[in-house]
CSV table of C-alpha atoms in Angstrom, one decimal:
chain,number,residue,atom,x,y,z
A,110,UNK,CA,-47.5,-42.3,-44.4
A,111,UNK,CA,-50.6,-40.4,-45.4
A,112,UNK,CA,-50.3,-37.8,-48.3
A,113,UNK,CA,-51.3,-34.9,-46.0
A,114,UNK,CA,-48.6,-36.0,-43.5
A,115,UNK,CA,-46.0,-36.1,-46.2
A,116,UNK,CA,-47.0,-32.8,-47.5
A,117,UNK,CA,-46.8,-31.3,-44.0
A,118,UNK,CA,-43.3,-32.6,-43.4
A,119,UNK,CA,-42.1,-31.3,-46.8
A,120,UNK,CA,-43.7,-27.9,-45.9
A,121,UNK,CA,-41.3,-27.6,-43.0
A,122,UNK,CA,-38.1,-27.8,-45.1
A,123,UNK,CA,-35.9,-24.8,-45.5
A,124,UNK,CA,-35.7,-23.5,-49.1
A,125,UNK,CA,-33.2,-21.5,-51.2
A,126,UNK,CA,-32.0,-18.4,-49.3
A,127,UNK,CA,-30.3,-16.8,-52.4
A,128,UNK,CA,-31.8,-18.6,-55.4
A,129,UNK,CA,-29.6,-18.5,-58.5
A,130,UNK,CA,-31.4,-17.7,-61.7
A,131,UNK,CA,-28.8,-19.2,-64.0
A,132,UNK,CA,-29.5,-22.6,-62.4
A,133,UNK,CA,-33.3,-22.0,-62.6
A,134,UNK,CA,-33.6,-22.6,-58.9
A,135,UNK,CA,-37.2,-22.8,-58.0
A,136,UNK,CA,-38.3,-24.7,-54.8
A,137,UNK,CA,-40.4,-27.8,-55.5
A,138,UNK,CA,-43.5,-27.0,-53.4
A,139,UNK,CA,-44.8,-29.5,-50.9
A,140,UNK,CA,-48.0,-30.0,-52.7
A,141,UNK,CA,-46.4,-31.0,-56.0
A,142,UNK,CA,-43.5,-33.0,-54.4
A,143,UNK,CA,-45.8,-35.1,-52.2
A,144,UNK,CA,-48.0,-35.9,-55.2
A,145,UNK,CA,-45.1,-36.9,-57.4
A,146,UNK,CA,-43.7,-39.2,-54.7
A,147,UNK,CA,-47.0,-40.6,-53.6
A,148,UNK,CA,-47.9,-41.6,-57.2
A,149,UNK,CA,-44.4,-43.1,-57.8
A,150,UNK,CA,-44.8,-45.2,-54.6
A,151,UNK,CA,-48.5,-46.1,-54.4
A,152,UNK,CA,-49.3,-46.6,-58.1
A,153,UNK,CA,-45.9,-48.0,-59.3
A,154,UNK,CA,-44.1,-49.2,-56.1
A,155,UNK,CA,-41.0,-47.3,-57.2
A,156,UNK,CA,-39.7,-45.9,-53.9
A,157,UNK,CA,-40.0,-48.1,-50.8
A,158,UNK,CA,-37.0,-50.5,-50.5
A,159,UNK,CA,-35.4,-49.0,-53.6
A,160,UNK,CA,-32.3,-46.9,-54.6
A,161,UNK,CA,-33.6,-43.5,-55.6
A,162,UNK,CA,-31.6,-40.6,-57.1
A,163,UNK,CA,-32.8,-37.0,-57.0
A,164,UNK,CA,-31.3,-35.1,-59.9
A,165,UNK,CA,-30.7,-31.4,-59.4
A,166,UNK,CA,-31.9,-31.9,-55.8
A,167,UNK,CA,-31.7,-28.3,-54.7
A,168,UNK,CA,-32.8,-28.2,-51.1
A,169,UNK,CA,-33.5,-31.9,-51.2
A,170,UNK,CA,-37.3,-31.9,-51.2
A,171,UNK,CA,-37.9,-34.9,-53.6
A,172,UNK,CA,-35.0,-37.0,-52.1
A,173,UNK,CA,-36.3,-36.3,-48.6
A,174,UNK,CA,-39.8,-37.3,-49.6
A,175,UNK,CA,-38.4,-40.5,-51.1
A,176,UNK,CA,-36.6,-41.3,-47.8
A,177,UNK,CA,-39.8,-40.6,-45.9
A,178,UNK,CA,-41.6,-43.1,-48.0
A,179,UNK,CA,-39.1,-45.8,-47.2
A,180,UNK,CA,-36.4,-45.7,-49.9
A,181,UNK,CA,-33.5,-47.9,-48.9
A,182,UNK,CA,-30.9,-45.5,-50.2
A,183,UNK,CA,-31.3,-41.9,-51.6
A,184,UNK,CA,-28.7,-39.9,-53.4
A,185,UNK,CA,-29.2,-36.2,-54.1
A,186,UNK,CA,-27.1,-34.5,-56.7
A,187,UNK,CA,-26.7,-30.8,-57.3
A,188,UNK,CA,-24.1,-28.4,-58.9
A,189,UNK,CA,-24.7,-25.8,-56.2
A,190,UNK,CA,-22.9,-26.3,-52.9
A,191,UNK,CA,-25.2,-23.8,-51.0
A,192,UNK,CA,-28.2,-25.9,-51.9
A,193,UNK,CA,-26.5,-29.1,-50.8
A,194,UNK,CA,-25.7,-27.5,-47.5
A,195,UNK,CA,-29.4,-26.7,-47.0
A,196,UNK,CA,-30.4,-30.1,-48.3
A,197,UNK,CA,-28.0,-31.8,-45.8
A,198,UNK,CA,-29.5,-29.8,-43.0
A,199,UNK,CA,-33.0,-30.5,-44.0
A,200,UNK,CA,-32.3,-34.3,-44.1
A,201,UNK,CA,-30.5,-34.2,-40.7
A,202,UNK,CA,-33.4,-32.3,-39.2
A,203,UNK,CA,-35.7,-35.1,-40.1
A,204,UNK,CA,-33.1,-37.7,-39.0
A,205,UNK,CA,-32.8,-39.1,-42.6
A,206,UNK,CA,-29.6,-40.5,-44.0
A,207,UNK,CA,-29.2,-39.2,-47.6
A,208,UNK,CA,-26.1,-39.2,-49.6
A,209,UNK,CA,-25.3,-36.0,-51.5
A,210,UNK,CA,-22.9,-35.5,-54.4
A,211,UNK,CA,-21.6,-32.1,-55.6
A,212,UNK,CA,-21.7,-32.5,-59.4
A,213,UNK,CA,-23.1,-31.1,-62.6
A,214,UNK,CA,-25.6,-33.7,-63.8
A,215,UNK,CA,-24.3,-33.5,-67.4
A,216,UNK,CA,-20.8,-34.5,-66.2
A,217,UNK,CA,-22.1,-37.3,-63.9
A,218,UNK,CA,-19.9,-40.4,-64.0
A,219,UNK,CA,-22.2,-43.2,-63.0
A,220,UNK,CA,-22.5,-46.8,-63.9
A,221,UNK,CA,-25.6,-47.5,-66.1
A,222,UNK,CA,-28.8,-48.6,-64.5
A,223,UNK,CA,-27.2,-48.3,-61.0
A,224,UNK,CA,-30.4,-46.9,-59.4
A,225,UNK,CA,-34.0,-48.1,-59.5
A,226,UNK,CA,-35.7,-44.7,-59.7
A,227,UNK,CA,-34.8,-41.2,-60.6
A,228,UNK,CA,-37.0,-38.4,-59.3
A,229,UNK,CA,-36.4,-34.8,-60.5
A,230,UNK,CA,-37.7,-31.3,-60.9
A,231,UNK,CA,-35.2,-30.3,-63.6
A,232,UNK,CA,-34.6,-26.8,-64.9
A,233,UNK,CA,-37.3,-26.3,-67.5
A,234,UNK,CA,-34.8,-25.0,-69.9
A,235,UNK,CA,-36.2,-21.5,-69.9
A,236,UNK,CA,-32.8,-19.8,-69.2
A,237,UNK,CA,-30.6,-22.4,-70.9
A,238,UNK,CA,-32.3,-24.2,-73.7
A,239,UNK,CA,-32.2,-28.0,-73.6
A,240,UNK,CA,-31.1,-28.4,-70.0
A,241,UNK,CA,-34.3,-30.3,-69.2
A,242,UNK,CA,-33.6,-32.8,-71.9
A,243,UNK,CA,-30.0,-33.1,-70.8
A,244,UNK,CA,-31.2,-34.2,-67.3
A,245,UNK,CA,-33.7,-36.6,-68.8
A,246,UNK,CA,-31.3,-38.4,-71.1
A,247,UNK,CA,-28.9,-39.0,-68.3
A,248,UNK,CA,-31.7,-40.1,-65.9
A,249,UNK,CA,-32.8,-42.6,-68.5
A,250,UNK,CA,-29.3,-44.1,-68.5
A,251,UNK,CA,-28.8,-44.5,-64.8
A,252,UNK,CA,-32.3,-45.7,-63.9
A,253,UNK,CA,-33.3,-49.3,-64.3
A,254,UNK,CA,-37.0,-48.9,-63.3
A,255,UNK,CA,-38.4,-45.5,-64.0
A,256,UNK,CA,-37.9,-41.7,-64.1
A,257,UNK,CA,-40.5,-39.4,-62.5
A,258,UNK,CA,-40.1,-35.8,-63.7
A,259,UNK,CA,-41.8,-32.5,-64.0
A,260,UNK,CA,-41.9,-30.5,-67.2
A,261,UNK,CA,-43.8,-27.5,-68.5
A,262,UNK,CA,-47.1,-28.6,-70.1
A,263,UNK,CA,-46.5,-26.3,-73.1
A,264,UNK,CA,-43.5,-28.5,-74.0
A,265,UNK,CA,-45.5,-31.8,-73.8
A,266,UNK,CA,-45.1,-32.9,-77.5
A,267,UNK,CA,-41.5,-32.0,-77.6
A,268,UNK,CA,-40.7,-34.0,-74.4
A,269,UNK,CA,-42.5,-37.0,-75.6
A,270,UNK,CA,-40.8,-37.0,-79.0
A,271,UNK,CA,-37.3,-36.5,-77.5
A,272,UNK,CA,-37.8,-39.1,-74.8
A,273,UNK,CA,-38.9,-41.8,-77.2
A,274,UNK,CA,-36.7,-41.0,-80.1
A,275,UNK,CA,-33.5,-39.5,-78.8
A,276,UNK,CA,-33.4,-41.1,-75.3
A,277,UNK,CA,-34.8,-44.5,-76.4
A,278,UNK,CA,-37.3,-44.5,-73.6
A,279,UNK,CA,-39.7,-47.5,-73.7
A,280,UNK,CA,-42.6,-45.4,-72.7
A,281,UNK,CA,-43.3,-41.8,-71.8
A,282,UNK,CA,-46.6,-40.9,-70.2
A,283,UNK,CA,-48.1,-37.9,-68.5
A,284,UNK,CA,-49.6,-39.1,-65.1
A,285,UNK,CA,-51.3,-35.8,-64.3
A,286,UNK,CA,-51.2,-32.1,-64.7
A,287,UNK,CA,-50.3,-29.9,-61.8
A,288,UNK,CA,-49.8,-26.3,-60.9
A,289,UNK,CA,-46.3,-25.1,-60.1
A,290,UNK,CA,-46.4,-22.0,-57.9
A,291,UNK,CA,-43.6,-19.6,-58.9
A,292,UNK,CA,-43.2,-17.0,-56.2
A,293,UNK,CA,-41.7,-13.7,-57.1
A,294,UNK,CA,-38.1,-14.8,-56.6
A,295,UNK,CA,-36.1,-12.9,-59.2
A,296,UNK,CA,-36.0,-9.3,-60.3
A,297,UNK,CA,-37.3,-10.1,-63.8
A,298,UNK,CA,-40.5,-11.5,-62.3
A,299,UNK,CA,-43.1,-8.8,-62.8
A,300,UNK,CA,-45.9,-10.4,-61.0
A,301,UNK,CA,-46.1,-11.2,-57.4
A,302,UNK,CA,-46.8,-14.9,-57.9
A,303,UNK,CA,-47.8,-17.0,-60.9
A,304,UNK,CA,-48.6,-20.6,-61.3
A,305,UNK,CA,-47.6,-22.5,-64.4
A,306,UNK,CA,-49.0,-25.7,-65.7
A,307,UNK,CA,-46.6,-28.6,-65.4
A,308,UNK,CA,-46.9,-32.3,-66.3
A,309,UNK,CA,-45.9,-35.1,-64.0
A,310,UNK,CA,-44.2,-37.6,-66.3
A,311,UNK,CA,-43.3,-41.2,-65.9
A,312,UNK,CA,-40.6,-42.5,-68.3
A,313,UNK,CA,-39.5,-46.1,-68.5
A,314,UNK,CA,-35.9,-46.6,-69.8
B,277,UNK,CA,-21.1,-41.0,-48.4
B,278,UNK,CA,-22.0,-44.7,-48.1
B,279,UNK,CA,-20.1,-47.3,-50.0
B,280,UNK,CA,-23.2,-48.0,-52.1
B,281,UNK,CA,-22.8,-44.6,-53.6
B,282,UNK,CA,-19.1,-45.2,-54.1
B,283,UNK,CA,-19.9,-48.4,-56.0
B,284,UNK,CA,-21.9,-46.4,-58.6
B,285,UNK,CA,-19.5,-43.5,-59.1
B,286,UNK,CA,-16.8,-43.4,-61.7
B,287,UNK,CA,-14.5,-40.7,-62.9
B,288,UNK,CA,-15.9,-38.8,-65.9
B,289,UNK,CA,-13.0,-36.8,-67.0
B,290,UNK,CA,-13.0,-36.5,-70.8
B,291,UNK,CA,-10.7,-39.2,-72.4
B,292,UNK,CA,-10.7,-41.4,-69.3
B,293,UNK,CA,-11.7,-44.9,-70.3
B,294,UNK,CA,-11.1,-46.7,-67.0
B,295,UNK,CA,-12.4,-44.5,-64.3
B,296,UNK,CA,-13.9,-47.2,-62.0
B,297,UNK,CA,-13.5,-47.9,-59.2
B,298,UNK,CA,-12.4,-44.6,-57.7
B,299,UNK,CA,-9.8,-45.3,-55.0
B,300,UNK,CA,-11.1,-44.3,-51.6
B,301,UNK,CA,-8.9,-42.4,-49.2
B,302,UNK,CA,-10.8,-42.1,-46.0
B,303,UNK,CA,-9.6,-39.8,-43.2
B,304,UNK,CA,-12.8,-39.8,-41.1
B,305,UNK,CA,-15.8,-42.0,-41.2
B,306,UNK,CA,-18.8,-42.9,-39.0
B,307,UNK,CA,-21.0,-45.9,-38.5
B,308,UNK,CA,-24.7,-45.6,-38.4
B,309,UNK,CA,-26.9,-48.6,-37.7
B,310,UNK,CA,-29.8,-49.2,-40.1
B,311,UNK,CA,-32.2,-52.1,-40.2
B,312,UNK,CA,-31.2,-55.0,-42.4
B,313,UNK,CA,-33.4,-55.6,-45.4
B,314,UNK,CA,-32.5,-59.0,-46.8
B,315,UNK,CA,-34.7,-58.6,-49.9
B,316,UNK,CA,-33.0,-55.4,-50.8
B,317,UNK,CA,-29.6,-56.9,-50.4
B,318,UNK,CA,-30.5,-59.9,-52.5
B,319,UNK,CA,-31.9,-57.6,-55.2
B,320,UNK,CA,-29.0,-55.3,-55.3
B,321,UNK,CA,-26.2,-57.9,-55.1
B,322,UNK,CA,-26.0,-58.6,-58.9
B,323,UNK,CA,-25.5,-54.8,-59.5
B,324,UNK,CA,-22.6,-54.5,-57.0
B,325,UNK,CA,-19.0,-54.5,-58.3
B,326,UNK,CA,-17.8,-56.7,-55.5
B,327,UNK,CA,-14.1,-56.0,-55.7
B,328,UNK,CA,-14.8,-52.2,-55.5
B,329,UNK,CA,-16.9,-52.7,-52.5
B,330,UNK,CA,-14.5,-54.9,-50.6
B,331,UNK,CA,-11.6,-52.6,-51.5
B,332,UNK,CA,-13.5,-49.5,-50.3
B,333,UNK,CA,-14.5,-51.3,-47.1
B,334,UNK,CA,-10.8,-52.2,-46.5
B,335,UNK,CA,-9.8,-48.6,-47.0
B,336,UNK,CA,-11.9,-47.7,-44.0
B,337,UNK,CA,-10.6,-50.6,-41.9
B,338,UNK,CA,-13.4,-53.0,-42.4
B,339,UNK,CA,-11.9,-56.3,-43.6
B,340,UNK,CA,-14.8,-58.7,-43.0
B,341,UNK,CA,-15.8,-59.0,-46.6
B,342,UNK,CA,-14.5,-61.9,-48.7
B,343,UNK,CA,-12.4,-61.0,-51.8
B,344,UNK,CA,-14.9,-62.8,-54.0
B,345,UNK,CA,-18.6,-63.3,-53.6
B,346,UNK,CA,-21.3,-65.2,-55.5
B,347,UNK,CA,-25.1,-65.3,-55.2
B,348,UNK,CA,-25.0,-68.6,-53.2
B,349,UNK,CA,-23.5,-66.7,-50.3
B,350,UNK,CA,-26.8,-64.7,-49.9
B,351,UNK,CA,-28.3,-67.7,-48.1
B,352,UNK,CA,-25.9,-67.0,-45.2
B,353,UNK,CA,-27.2,-64.6,-42.5
B,354,UNK,CA,-23.6,-63.9,-41.5
B,355,UNK,CA,-22.7,-62.9,-45.1
B,356,UNK,CA,-25.8,-60.7,-45.3
B,357,UNK,CA,-24.9,-58.9,-42.1
B,358,UNK,CA,-21.4,-58.1,-43.4
B,359,UNK,CA,-22.6,-57.1,-46.8
B,360,UNK,CA,-25.3,-54.9,-45.2
B,361,UNK,CA,-22.8,-53.3,-42.8
B,362,UNK,CA,-20.3,-52.4,-45.6
B,363,UNK,CA,-22.9,-51.2,-48.1
B,364,UNK,CA,-25.1,-49.1,-45.9
B,365,UNK,CA,-23.8,-48.5,-42.4
B,366,UNK,CA,-20.3,-47.0,-43.1
B,367,UNK,CA,-20.3,-43.3,-44.0
B,368,UNK,CA,-17.2,-41.6,-45.2
B,369,UNK,CA,-17.1,-38.0,-43.8
B,370,UNK,CA,-13.7,-36.7,-44.9
B,371,UNK,CA,-11.3,-37.9,-47.5
B,372,UNK,CA,-11.0,-38.2,-51.2
B,373,UNK,CA,-11.9,-40.3,-54.3
B,374,UNK,CA,-9.0,-40.8,-56.6
B,375,UNK,CA,-9.3,-41.6,-60.3
B,376,UNK,CA,-7.5,-44.9,-61.0
B,377,UNK,CA,-6.3,-43.7,-64.4
B,378,UNK,CA,-5.3,-40.0,-64.0
B,379,UNK,CA,-4.8,-39.8,-60.2
B,380,UNK,CA,-7.1,-36.8,-60.1
B,381,UNK,CA,-8.4,-36.3,-56.5
B,382,UNK,CA,-12.1,-35.6,-55.8
B,383,UNK,CA,-12.2,-34.3,-52.2
B,384,UNK,CA,-14.9,-35.5,-49.8
B,385,UNK,CA,-16.0,-32.8,-47.2
B,386,UNK,CA,-18.8,-33.3,-44.7
B,387,UNK,CA,-19.7,-36.5,-46.4
B,388,UNK,CA,-20.2,-34.9,-49.8
B,389,UNK,CA,-17.8,-35.8,-52.6
B,390,UNK,CA,-17.0,-32.9,-54.9
B,391,UNK,CA,-17.2,-34.4,-58.4
B,392,UNK,CA,-17.2,-31.0,-60.2
B,393,UNK,CA,-14.9,-31.1,-63.2
B,394,UNK,CA,-12.5,-28.3,-64.3
B,395,UNK,CA,-13.1,-26.7,-67.6
B,396,UNK,CA,-10.3,-28.6,-69.3
B,397,UNK,CA,-11.6,-31.9,-68.1
B,398,UNK,CA,-15.0,-31.7,-69.7
């Protein structure tokens, strides 16, 4: 599938109808999601024929993109049941079979290294400090191949240090810098729309 | 929920040391055909807890898996078909997952297991 085609399909997905600020629910835009998955697949062969987990899947964008690129089995996990309902519907609309689990990532009971790849757009930890690192440390336990994740560029040094030192990642590299469009979703957003710099990371457990 | 997902999940209640495998109580399930990928099956076989898979398959009425399996069986097309069917083609829609140690039930609705923990379980 071509990048533009993937981006187009992801653009058709339904997004959060009532986003919850405490969960830092921001839709992963089609531009950024298609690039993350395209790189994971075309540069590293991490998606097609693999077991892929989408941590904090929200409306399912990254998991659905994985399924579209030929993942053998995709599991989306989220703590918010409304998001999972939308995600299920999004997957069904594209005739994709994706398993969803209603669970808080930090309480996930999973056998170690049970999936090949984790893809995620975690909460950046702006509302609840450290939640991004919580996601990462668990992702690095359950993945046997690699973790692809988005984090704010301003936290780059901190992420690298934490991944290598506290989560015992073998490697942590920034693949590229992207712009994350944040539409005016919440009352505390003063500006109509801003974009923030985020890094696309690849971590090897 | 496919049985592959079931094979990864364990109970994560604080203090539980033996939370795998979760016992499957299936009330409703569906079969959906998917293309068999032999390379995938051979690759994932070493990661599968066979007894858990065979037990879960039996819980939804599929008794065509042997009780024990080893890698030499992967040469058999017949074995691959059964393995494939149990792992990827059976979807539990309604039922529950039950912790083998505490008996705590995690309900499955519309195919989605609810693995949220209560405050006193974290």
